[in-house]
Amino acid sequence: MSYKEDRIAQLIKEGNIPLRNIEDTSLIPEKIDVESFKKLAIIKNNIARFVNDGFNLLIYSDNPGNGKTTWASKIGLAYIDYVAAYATEKPFLYLNLPLFLSEKKANIQDKSLSEEIDRKEALIREARLVIFDDIGVRGLSEFEKQLFYTWIE
């Protein structure tokens, strides 16, 4: 393995990308999604500029299964590839929001997750790119909304 390949593997692990999202999954858009796919491809191909310019992105749809998570992962992996090549940027973090909120709740009773939760919360503050996935999958309590707001502020 080359240095870059080792660095990419390390960044994927530290960035919390689920293994199922790492493979280059081909996406075939529905007719209604073609323009969105084109815009997301531009962002992915220009990820360094997008992140360095401080832009934000919300990938949203009322419909499940149309590529939102796959696009989020592709964009995250493009950023990781950039970071590995230039080794000058802060880390990246991918979080499934409902899963992370569930982990935080479970940690109230069982402190075994504290170290990992603390690591992720530190990365939320430090990372140049944070991807929150599945934001709209379920409703959030007022506490969860406030917590999420502090992370994105």
mmCIF file of C-alpha atoms in Angstrom:
data_model
loop_
_atom_site.group_PDB
_atom_site.id
_atom_site.type_symbol
_atom_site.label_atom_id
_atom_site.label_comp_id
_atom_site.label_asym_id
_atom_site.label_seq_id
_atom_site.Cartn_x
_atom_site.Cartn_y
_atom_site.Cartn_z
ATOM 1 C CA MET A 1 0.000 0.000 0.000
ATOM 2 C CA SER A 2 1.232 3.469 -0.827
ATOM 3 C CA TYR A 3 1.333 6.321 1.680
ATOM 4 C CA LYS A 4 -1.732 7.874 0.029
ATOM 5 C CA GLU A 5 -3.680 4.594 0.200
ATOM 6 C CA ASP A 6 -2.748 4.191 3.873
ATOM 7 C CA ARG A 7 -3.810 7.784 4.554
ATOM 8 C CA ILE A 8 -7.132 7.285 2.752
ATOM 9 C CA ALA A 9 -7.844 4.114 4.776
ATOM 10 C CA GLN A 10 -7.023 5.999 7.991
ATOM 11 C CA LEU A 11 -9.228 8.977 7.043
ATOM 12 C CA ILE A 12 -12.133 6.702 6.116
ATOM 13 C CA LYS A 13 -11.900 5.001 9.506
ATOM 14 C CA GLU A 14 -11.500 8.263 11.445
ATOM 15 C CA GLY A 15 -14.215 9.898 9.350
ATOM 16 C CA ASN A 16 -16.703 7.204 10.299
ATOM 17 C CA ILE A 17 -17.858 6.365 6.766
ATOM 18 C CA PRO A 18 -19.832 3.108 6.884
ATOM 19 C CA LEU A 19 -18.034 0.377 4.969
ATOM 20 C CA ARG A 20 -21.093 -0.226 2.769
ATOM 21 C CA ASN A 21 -20.753 3.361 1.469
ATOM 22 C CA ILE A 22 -17.140 3.067 0.351
ATOM 23 C CA GLU A 23 -17.624 1.183 -2.888
ATOM 24 C CA ASP A 24 -18.192 3.349 -5.940
ATOM 25 C CA THR A 25 -21.895 2.767 -6.406
ATOM 26 C CA SER A 26 -23.189 3.829 -9.781
ATOM 27 C CA LEU A 27 -26.297 5.949 -9.651
ATOM 28 C CA ILE A 28 -28.858 6.232 -12.398
ATOM 29 C CA PRO A 29 -31.082 9.220 -11.738
ATOM 30 C CA GLU A 30 -34.788 9.359 -12.313
ATOM 31 C CA LYS A 31 -35.687 12.034 -14.845
ATOM 32 C CA ILE A 32 -36.735 14.397 -12.045
ATOM 33 C CA ASP A 33 -33.295 14.055 -10.363
ATOM 34 C CA VAL A 34 -31.002 14.612 -13.381
ATOM 35 C CA GLU A 35 -30.290 18.303 -12.669
ATOM 36 C CA SER A 36 -29.607 17.606 -8.992
ATOM 37 C CA PHE A 37 -27.207 14.802 -9.922
ATOM 38 C CA LYS A 38 -25.348 17.177 -12.263
ATOM 39 C CA LYS A 39 -25.018 19.798 -9.499
ATOM 40 C CA LEU A 40 -23.802 17.190 -6.999
ATOM 41 C CA ALA A 41 -21.228 15.938 -9.499
ATOM 42 C CA ILE A 42 -19.886 19.494 -9.860
ATOM 43 C CA ILE A 43 -19.580 19.797 -6.076
ATOM 44 C CA LYS A 44 -17.861 16.393 -5.823
ATOM 45 C CA ASN A 45 -15.409 17.253 -8.589
ATOM 46 C CA ASN A 46 -14.620 20.624 -6.979
ATOM 47 C CA ILE A 47 -14.820 19.562 -3.333
ATOM 48 C CA ALA A 48 -11.681 21.380 -2.186
ATOM 49 C CA ARG A 49 -12.959 24.731 -3.420
ATOM 50 C CA PHE A 50 -16.465 24.023 -2.094
ATOM 51 C CA VAL A 51 -15.160 23.288 1.415
ATOM 52 C CA ASN A 52 -12.496 26.014 1.448
ATOM 53 C CA ASP A 53 -15.069 28.597 0.378
ATOM 54 C CA GLY A 54 -17.212 27.596 3.375
ATOM 55 C CA PHE A 55 -20.267 26.411 1.474
ATOM 56 C CA ASN A 56 -22.948 24.211 3.022
ATOM 57 C CA LEU A 57 -25.036 21.581 1.315
ATOM 58 C CA LEU A 58 -28.335 19.953 2.194
ATOM 59 C CA ILE A 59 -29.244 16.914 0.106
ATOM 60 C CA TYR A 60 -32.956 16.483 0.701
ATOM 61 C CA SER A 61 -35.843 14.608 -0.833
ATOM 62 C CA ASP A 62 -39.216 13.423 0.383
ATOM 63 C CA ASN A 63 -38.463 10.097 -1.286
ATOM 64 C CA PRO A 64 -36.192 7.373 0.089
ATOM 65 C CA GLY A 65 -33.796 5.448 -2.105
ATOM 66 C CA ASN A 66 -32.880 8.096 -4.664
ATOM 67 C CA GLY A 67 -29.176 8.402 -3.879
ATOM 68 C CA LYS A 68 -28.880 10.978 -1.070
ATOM 69 C CA THR A 69 -26.666 8.840 1.169
ATOM 70 C CA THR A 70 -24.654 7.584 -1.787
ATOM 71 C CA TRP A 71 -24.017 11.152 -2.977
ATOM 72 C CA ALA A 72 -23.077 12.249 0.552
ATOM 73 C CA SER A 73 -20.582 9.393 0.731
ATOM 74 C CA LYS A 74 -19.176 10.133 -2.745
ATOM 75 C CA ILE A 75 -18.639 13.769 -1.756
ATOM 76 C CA GLY A 76 -17.016 12.736 1.522
ATOM 77 C CA LEU A 77 -14.723 10.272 -0.241
ATOM 78 C CA ALA A 78 -13.726 12.934 -2.784
ATOM 79 C CA TYR A 79 -12.750 15.195 0.115
ATOM 80 C CA ILE A 80 -10.794 12.376 1.767
ATOM 81 C CA ASP A 81 -8.954 11.781 -1.511
ATOM 82 C CA TYR A 82 -8.078 15.497 -1.625
ATOM 83 C CA VAL A 83 -6.920 15.526 2.010
ATOM 84 C CA ALA A 84 -4.800 12.416 1.489
ATOM 85 C CA ALA A 85 -3.155 13.926 -1.587
ATOM 86 C CA TYR A 86 -2.266 17.259 0.029
ATOM 87 C CA ALA A 87 -2.174 16.375 3.758
ATOM 88 C CA THR A 88 -2.953 19.947 4.703
ATOM 89 C CA GLU A 89 -6.597 19.894 5.724
ATOM 90 C CA LYS A 90 -8.415 19.098 8.908
ATOM 91 C CA PRO A 91 -10.370 15.867 9.120
ATOM 92 C CA PHE A 92 -13.738 14.869 7.748
ATOM 93 C CA LEU A 93 -16.654 13.272 9.600
ATOM 94 C CA TYR A 94 -19.678 11.316 8.410
ATOM 95 C CA LEU A 95 -22.476 10.878 10.943
ATOM 96 C CA ASN A 96 -25.797 9.128 10.667
ATOM 97 C CA LEU A 97 -27.687 11.635 12.818
ATOM 98 C CA PRO A 98 -30.406 9.327 14.244
ATOM 99 C CA LEU A 99 -27.803 6.675 15.077
ATOM 100 C CA PHE A 100 -25.490 9.191 16.753
ATOM 101 C CA LEU A 101 -28.359 10.681 18.777
ATOM 102 C CA SER A 102 -29.335 7.155 19.873
ATOM 103 C CA GLU A 103 -25.739 6.504 20.930
ATOM 104 C CA LYS A 104 -25.739 9.717 22.960
ATOM 105 C CA LYS A 105 -28.978 8.675 24.694
ATOM 106 C CA ALA A 106 -27.663 5.169 25.410
ATOM 107 C CA ASN A 107 -24.501 6.710 26.838
ATOM 108 C CA ILE A 108 -26.533 8.374 29.595
ATOM 109 C CA GLN A 109 -27.067 4.934 31.151
ATOM 110 C CA ASP A 110 -24.024 3.079 29.782
ATOM 111 C CA LYS A 111 -20.861 5.176 29.672
ATOM 112 C CA SER A 112 -18.998 2.689 27.460
ATOM 113 C CA LEU A 113 -19.562 4.935 24.425
ATOM 114 C CA SER A 114 -18.270 8.127 26.055
ATOM 115 C CA GLU A 115 -14.823 8.113 24.473
ATOM 116 C CA GLU A 116 -16.150 7.562 20.940
ATOM 117 C CA ILE A 117 -18.928 10.141 21.376
ATOM 118 C CA ASP A 118 -16.424 12.692 22.682
ATOM 119 C CA ARG A 119 -14.147 11.975 19.700
ATOM 120 C CA LYS A 120 -16.998 12.495 17.241
ATOM 121 C CA GLU A 121 -18.182 15.686 18.928
ATOM 122 C CA ALA A 122 -14.638 17.057 18.823
ATOM 123 C CA LEU A 123 -14.474 16.229 15.111
ATOM 124 C CA ILE A 124 -17.781 17.988 14.525
ATOM 125 C CA ARG A 125 -16.126 21.176 15.813
ATOM 126 C CA GLU A 126 -12.756 20.651 14.093
ATOM 127 C CA ALA A 127 -13.565 19.057 10.751
ATOM 128 C CA ARG A 128 -13.626 21.062 7.544
ATOM 129 C CA LEU A 129 -16.420 18.821 6.236
ATOM 130 C CA VAL A 130 -19.118 17.132 8.320
ATOM 131 C CA ILE A 131 -21.834 15.084 6.676
ATOM 132 C CA PHE A 132 -24.978 14.511 8.737
ATOM 133 C CA ASP A 133 -26.950 11.737 7.078
ATOM 134 C CA ASP A 134 -30.602 10.789 7.525
ATOM 135 C CA ILE A 135 -31.553 14.103 9.154
ATOM 136 C CA GLY A 136 -35.205 13.767 8.195
ATOM 137 C CA VAL A 137 -35.669 10.035 8.752
ATOM 138 C CA ARG A 138 -37.455 10.547 12.039
ATOM 139 C CA GLY A 139 -38.683 13.507 14.016
ATOM 140 C CA LEU A 140 -36.324 15.035 16.539
ATOM 141 C CA SER A 141 -37.228 15.954 20.092
ATOM 142 C CA GLU A 142 -36.701 19.566 21.128
ATOM 143 C CA PHE A 143 -33.545 18.518 22.982
ATOM 144 C CA GLU A 144 -32.224 16.731 19.872
ATOM 145 C CA LYS A 145 -33.007 19.757 17.716
ATOM 146 C CA GLN A 146 -31.085 22.032 20.088
ATOM 147 C CA LEU A 147 -28.162 19.619 20.214
ATOM 148 C CA PHE A 148 -28.075 19.376 16.416
ATOM 149 C CA TYR A 149 -28.276 23.168 16.124
ATOM 150 C CA THR A 150 -25.218 23.577 18.370
ATOM 151 C CA TRP A 151 -23.308 21.220 16.079
ATOM 152 C CA ILE A 152 -24.174 23.057 12.857
ATOM 153 C CA GLU A 153 -23.870 26.592 14.246
#
